[in-house]
Amino acid sequence: MKTRYEPADVEPRIAQTWLDSGITHPEPEGDASENYSIAIPPPNVTGVLHMGHALNNAVQDTLIRRARQQGKRSKWILGTDHAGIATQTVVEKELKSLGSSREEIGREQFISRVWVWRERYGGEIIEQIRRLGSSVDFSEERFTMDEDYARAVMKVFVDLYDKGYIYRDRYLVNWDPGSLSAISDLEVDDREVTDTLYYIDYPLASGHGAITVATVRPETMLADVAIAVNPDDERYQRLIGETAILPIVGRKLKIIADDYVKTDFGTGALKITPGHDPNDFEIGNRHGLPHPSVIGEDGWMEGEDVPERYLGIRAAEARDAIVAELDGLGLIERRESYTHTVPFSQRSGERIEPLISLQWFMRMDELARPAIDVVKRGEIRFHPEGQGKVYLDWMEKIRPWCISRQLWWGHQLPVWYHDDGRTHVAMTPPDGPGWERAEDVLDTWFSSALWPFATLGWPEQTAELRAFYPTDAMVTSRDIIFLWVARMVMMGIEFTGQIPFSDVYVHSIIQAPDGRRMSKSLGTGIDPRDLIDGGPRPPVFASAPGEDPGEFPAYGADAVRWGLLAMSSGQDVRFNEEKVSQAQQLNNKLWNASRLVLQRVDRSARAEARPQAPEDHWILARLERARAAVGEAIDSFEFSRAALALYDFVYGELCDWYLELVKPRLYDGDPDTAATLLHVLTETVTLAHPLIPFVTEEIYGFIPGSEGLLAGRFAGASAAISDSAAEDEVQRAIAAIQAIRTWRDAADVKPSAVLSARLRADGYDQTVAHLARLGRLELSAADGDGDAAAAAIVIPGGVIEILASGDVDLDAATRKRDAKRRELESEIRRAEGKLANKGFVDKAPEAVVAAERAKLEALRAELEAL
RNA sequence: GGGCGCGUAGCUCAGCGGGAGAGCGCUCGCUUCACACGCGAGAGGUCGGUGGUUCGAAACCACCCGUGCCCACCA
């Protein structure tokens, strides 16, 4: 065993061992109530691992390993998502670089090309997941485009259509001119844009004056169908019901009244263009207005309402031309610069063009109702709780979902249209001539919504489905609660009659160290692999702009996992490398603590708790507390608490004190000590294993008598071991040793100097040797006589008298004693004041008052001893 | 416009009704036979502000200031 733990030497080997052992593949036996399962949020096949995945995986692996330790059949369902737009875009780019395009090679060719691409690169992310140590069931990998999965998707579509949830309609959609597809509200980002707000006069039909409207999109005026004002707006009362003339086109526009119109914005008069604006679309519907269109799906002007001179030019050009024409007519009253937010496509980055389009929609309100109830009733719990409210708020006002996409890569709709206008929706094509299959595919999230059960073989009633559905936890980040989590709940209930999972853990989004989002293009993104195996730090780590940020050391997957868990909380957090480094040190510490034990115990020794001394009882009690603390933290999804509780135990109790106290007996080769140490070591790596699986597995392999893999080791429930007398004694000894060290430092005593001293204190019967060794004292019995004390160190229950020695700076020691006295006096005053307060004594709980009294007594005794 | 958070040591954060904590950084000391990715000791905070509840507030309430995110249809 090396003096340093080298994760790069260990982790890949251990990962392979786990893979070969089969422990991650449970047999599909029993039912879901006794088993444990998690469905992984399927990464995109185009994906590479990012920090979000790393944290997401760390959390799930911690949960699944803990469940496995508790003896449950535990399955972590693995798979990837076909990710419609993202994947199509990547392959299209590749085609473009070859000088071709999807249009050129045609749909069939294109799709087979995507499959080839997927074969080649789709496995990379799986490889990366393995490198993280994630104990997913690698033997069964799902893909949302697999045949079985596709069948489930088709069945769901057909069923929902038959039930009347899915329908086809002309509706205003978010049209993405970049991907040439409709997209859902959730795939849209708002960005701030500065536009020109034009005030345009629309002459009144009466010939008396004009009504002025404000718009940032004059080109859409060709599709205006009305002008709306607020019914309470006194300025326009008399005009309601009148008619205005649409400039350029000459169409008559009725002036209508609608509450939507704000009186304090623009002119208070709003041109109504239902074909190109979501609000106008709603207003138009309320008033039974038509919704003509003047902009096509490609962003060019088209339609019967477009004058010939504007046909076939881009909307942006049309805007300039129309503004020029209006200027010529003297109808533009004024212009204003106007900054507002407008929607952009998340994928293509293009500005959304709201268009009337014939699309497939899904009515959500009825499906939402039971999905709301299960959260309200607490059958599905969100962690942190607040996220449940976010979910409920969204569900309460859910809107129809546009599920068709004008893409090629995805689940093609099981829909056929006939020349004569008939529509056939079924799992199988219709008979006879004249039918053609719908070209559209489904929104990727439609298939993702079936993930927890379609991955287990649904709609077949498979053994896997029985054993592992419903799953237990869903681990995800906030940004896909609506896109994914909500839809899984709705579909799960609708098609299986059961909730798909009982706990939703919403983890942090890891931000760059400077608080910006992590992104490659910003230079803020971190590739977890660079953290694990070593690699360049991104520019954001530079101490000054332009400076070389250097390289990450090879921290290893354990360190990255522990670091991320320690960082994470209920809210977004900034990445800080120190936590990863802290984890590296923890791993190294555990490694070296193991070396201490393993190099000194006999190979025939076996782990068994055989406590002899007070510190043995103490560490066994502390171990149980740590097990309880870590376990409870994991069970309540408080991972940073779990990580830090482990750290505190390993450093603050095991290494700093127990190993130091036990060394003499260990060096003596005492068999009881060896057995107890092996027991403590085994239980420590077991308790740490869900958080840092690699290093603990490696250590476990070196423990004499260890059997099988730690990853498969059963960790029983915490036993109630406690020995308060021993615990008190050791705590007292620790405090005493610390006091001695502090005193020595203040008195300028060389660390190597051994001082003669007398112990005049009670309660150290079994720990006096520890005081002497770790305090570097030559202790003689307190017989009252002997040399005069040169100084006194206050320890719990008495003092240690230091006899005169050239090693002691008496002045410094005196200063130290005086400082201590002042500190004690001040604390005594505080305690006395508190106890003199009638309110405190009368109203505070008795235990609190008693504790305060005891504290005062102890303080007085200490002062007295000085 | 609604909603959810957050402001605690130089930095990143924990604590969430009874004597201010961790890691890193900083200072001093130490080749102590597991570990210098180490060991020991120490400095450093009017817990964003104001008011209130309470015997007692960093914690609970109100308001204010600062800050982050999510949702939403002001042209």
PDB file of C-alpha atoms (C1' of nucleotides) in Angstrom, chain A residues 4 214 260 262 265 270 279 338 478 571 576 578 582 584-585 588-589 592-593 595-596 600 660 663 667 742 745 827 830 837 839-840 843-845 855, chain B residues 3-6 12-15 18-19 22-24 28-30 32-42 54-55 68-71 73-75:
ATOM      1  CA  ARG A   4      -0.681   8.237  -0.954  1.00  0.00           C
ATOM      2  CA  ALA A 214     -48.518  51.282 -31.043  1.00  0.00           C
ATOM      3  CA  TYR A 260     -57.073  42.768 -21.831  1.00  0.00           C
ATOM      4  CA  LYS A 262     -54.130  48.293 -20.812  1.00  0.00           C
ATOM      5  CA  PHE A 265     -49.547  51.465 -22.299  1.00  0.00           C
ATOM      6  CA  LEU A 270     -54.283  47.813 -29.635  1.00  0.00           C
ATOM      7  CA  ASN A 279     -52.651  37.589 -26.994  1.00  0.00           C
ATOM      8  CA  TYR A 338     -38.583  50.101 -26.644  1.00  0.00           C
ATOM      9  CA  ARG A 478     -35.283  22.166 -11.205  1.00  0.00           C
ATOM     10  CA  GLN A 571     -30.617  25.718  -3.995  1.00  0.00           C
ATOM     11  CA  ASN A 576     -15.823  25.349  -5.312  1.00  0.00           C
ATOM     12  CA  GLU A 578     -11.877  23.314  -2.205  1.00  0.00           C
ATOM     13  CA  GLN A 582     -11.290  18.315   0.905  1.00  0.00           C
ATOM     14  CA  GLN A 584      -9.337  14.065  -1.798  1.00  0.00           C
ATOM     15  CA  GLN A 585      -7.839  14.613   1.622  1.00  0.00           C
ATOM     16  CA  ASN A 588      -6.196   9.915   1.560  1.00  0.00           C
ATOM     17  CA  LYS A 589      -6.846  10.069   5.281  1.00  0.00           C
ATOM     18  CA  ASN A 592      -3.622   6.012   5.567  1.00  0.00           C
ATOM     19  CA  ALA A 593      -5.673   5.210   8.612  1.00  0.00           C
ATOM     20  CA  ARG A 595      -2.527   1.440   6.380  1.00  0.00           C
ATOM     21  CA  LEU A 596      -1.805   2.083  10.038  1.00  0.00           C
ATOM     22  CA  ARG A 600       0.194  -3.763  12.204  1.00  0.00           C
ATOM     23  CA  GLU A 660      -3.757   8.089  18.503  1.00  0.00           C
ATOM     24  CA  LYS A 663      -1.441   3.165  19.080  1.00  0.00           C
ATOM     25  CA  TYR A 667       2.105  -1.638  18.454  1.00  0.00           C
ATOM     26  CA  THR A 742      -2.438  24.970  24.322  1.00  0.00           C
ATOM     27  CA  ASP A 745       2.402  26.336  23.009  1.00  0.00           C
ATOM     28  CA  GLU A 827     -17.864  33.574  31.836  1.00  0.00           C
ATOM     29  CA  ARG A 830     -22.248  35.938  32.392  1.00  0.00           C
ATOM     30  CA  ASN A 837     -32.403  37.078  36.105  1.00  0.00           C
ATOM     31  CA  GLY A 839     -37.361  35.815  34.269  1.00  0.00           C
ATOM     32  CA  PHE A 840     -34.851  33.186  33.235  1.00  0.00           C
ATOM     33  CA  LYS A 843     -39.709  30.727  32.831  1.00  0.00           C
ATOM     34  CA  ALA A 844     -36.921  28.761  31.220  1.00  0.00           C
ATOM     35  CA  PRO A 845     -37.225  24.971  31.229  1.00  0.00           C
ATOM     36  CA  LYS A 855     -21.887  25.141  34.288  1.00  0.00           C
TER      37      LYS A 855
ATOM     38  C1'   G B   3     -43.773  32.793  -6.697  1.00  0.00           C
ATOM     39  C1'   C B   4     -39.367  30.553  -4.423  1.00  0.00           C
ATOM     40  C1'   G B   5     -34.640  31.391  -2.198  1.00  0.00           C
ATOM     41  C1'   C B   6     -30.394  33.775  -0.219  1.00  0.00           C
ATOM     42  C1'   U B  12     -17.216  28.939  -0.172  1.00  0.00           C
ATOM     43  C1'   C B  13     -20.915  27.564   3.060  1.00  0.00           C
ATOM     44  C1'   A B  14     -23.351  24.813   7.638  1.00  0.00           C
ATOM     45  C1'   G B  15     -26.180  26.172  11.954  1.00  0.00           C
ATOM     46  C1'   G B  18     -30.659  28.523  25.253  1.00  0.00           C
ATOM     47  C1'   G B  19     -22.687  29.712  25.835  1.00  0.00           C
ATOM     48  C1'   A B  22     -16.568  23.762   9.185  1.00  0.00           C
ATOM     49  C1'   G B  23     -13.304  23.572   4.912  1.00  0.00           C
ATOM     50  C1'   C B  24      -9.940  26.628   2.432  1.00  0.00           C
ATOM     51  C1'   C B  28       3.170  30.387  14.907  1.00  0.00           C
ATOM     52  C1'   G B  29       5.409  25.685  15.892  1.00  0.00           C
ATOM     53  C1'   C B  30       6.630  20.432  14.433  1.00  0.00           C
ATOM     54  C1'   U B  32       5.971  12.735  16.686  1.00  0.00           C
ATOM     55  C1'   C B  33       7.867   5.129  13.407  1.00  0.00           C
ATOM     56  C1'   A B  34      -0.564   5.875   8.984  1.00  0.00           C
ATOM     57  C1'   C B  35      -0.777  10.245   6.261  1.00  0.00           C
ATOM     58  C1'   A B  36       3.418  17.233   4.693  1.00  0.00           C
ATOM     59  C1'   C B  37      -3.144  15.653   0.276  1.00  0.00           C
ATOM     60  C1'   G B  38       0.271  15.521   7.362  1.00  0.00           C
ATOM     61  C1'   C B  39       0.334  16.934  12.928  1.00  0.00           C
ATOM     62  C1'   G B  40      -0.318  20.646  17.048  1.00  0.00           C
ATOM     63  C1'   A B  41      -1.650  25.622  18.511  1.00  0.00           C
ATOM     64  C1'   G B  42      -3.748  30.391  17.222  1.00  0.00           C
ATOM     65  C1'   U B  54     -39.703  36.047  24.156  1.00  0.00           C
ATOM     66  C1'   C B  55     -36.802  35.201  30.572  1.00  0.00           C
ATOM     67  C1'   G B  68     -30.154  35.050  -7.259  1.00  0.00           C
ATOM     68  C1'   C B  69     -33.620  32.053  -9.713  1.00  0.00           C
ATOM     69  C1'   C B  70     -38.524  30.400 -11.610  1.00  0.00           C
ATOM     70  C1'   C B  71     -43.340  31.548 -13.634  1.00  0.00           C
ATOM     71  C1'   C B  73     -49.767  37.382 -22.848  1.00  0.00           C
ATOM     72  C1'   C B  74     -48.467  44.979 -21.550  1.00  0.00           C
ATOM     73  C1'   A B  75     -48.790  45.820 -27.791  1.00  0.00           C
TER      74        A B  75
END
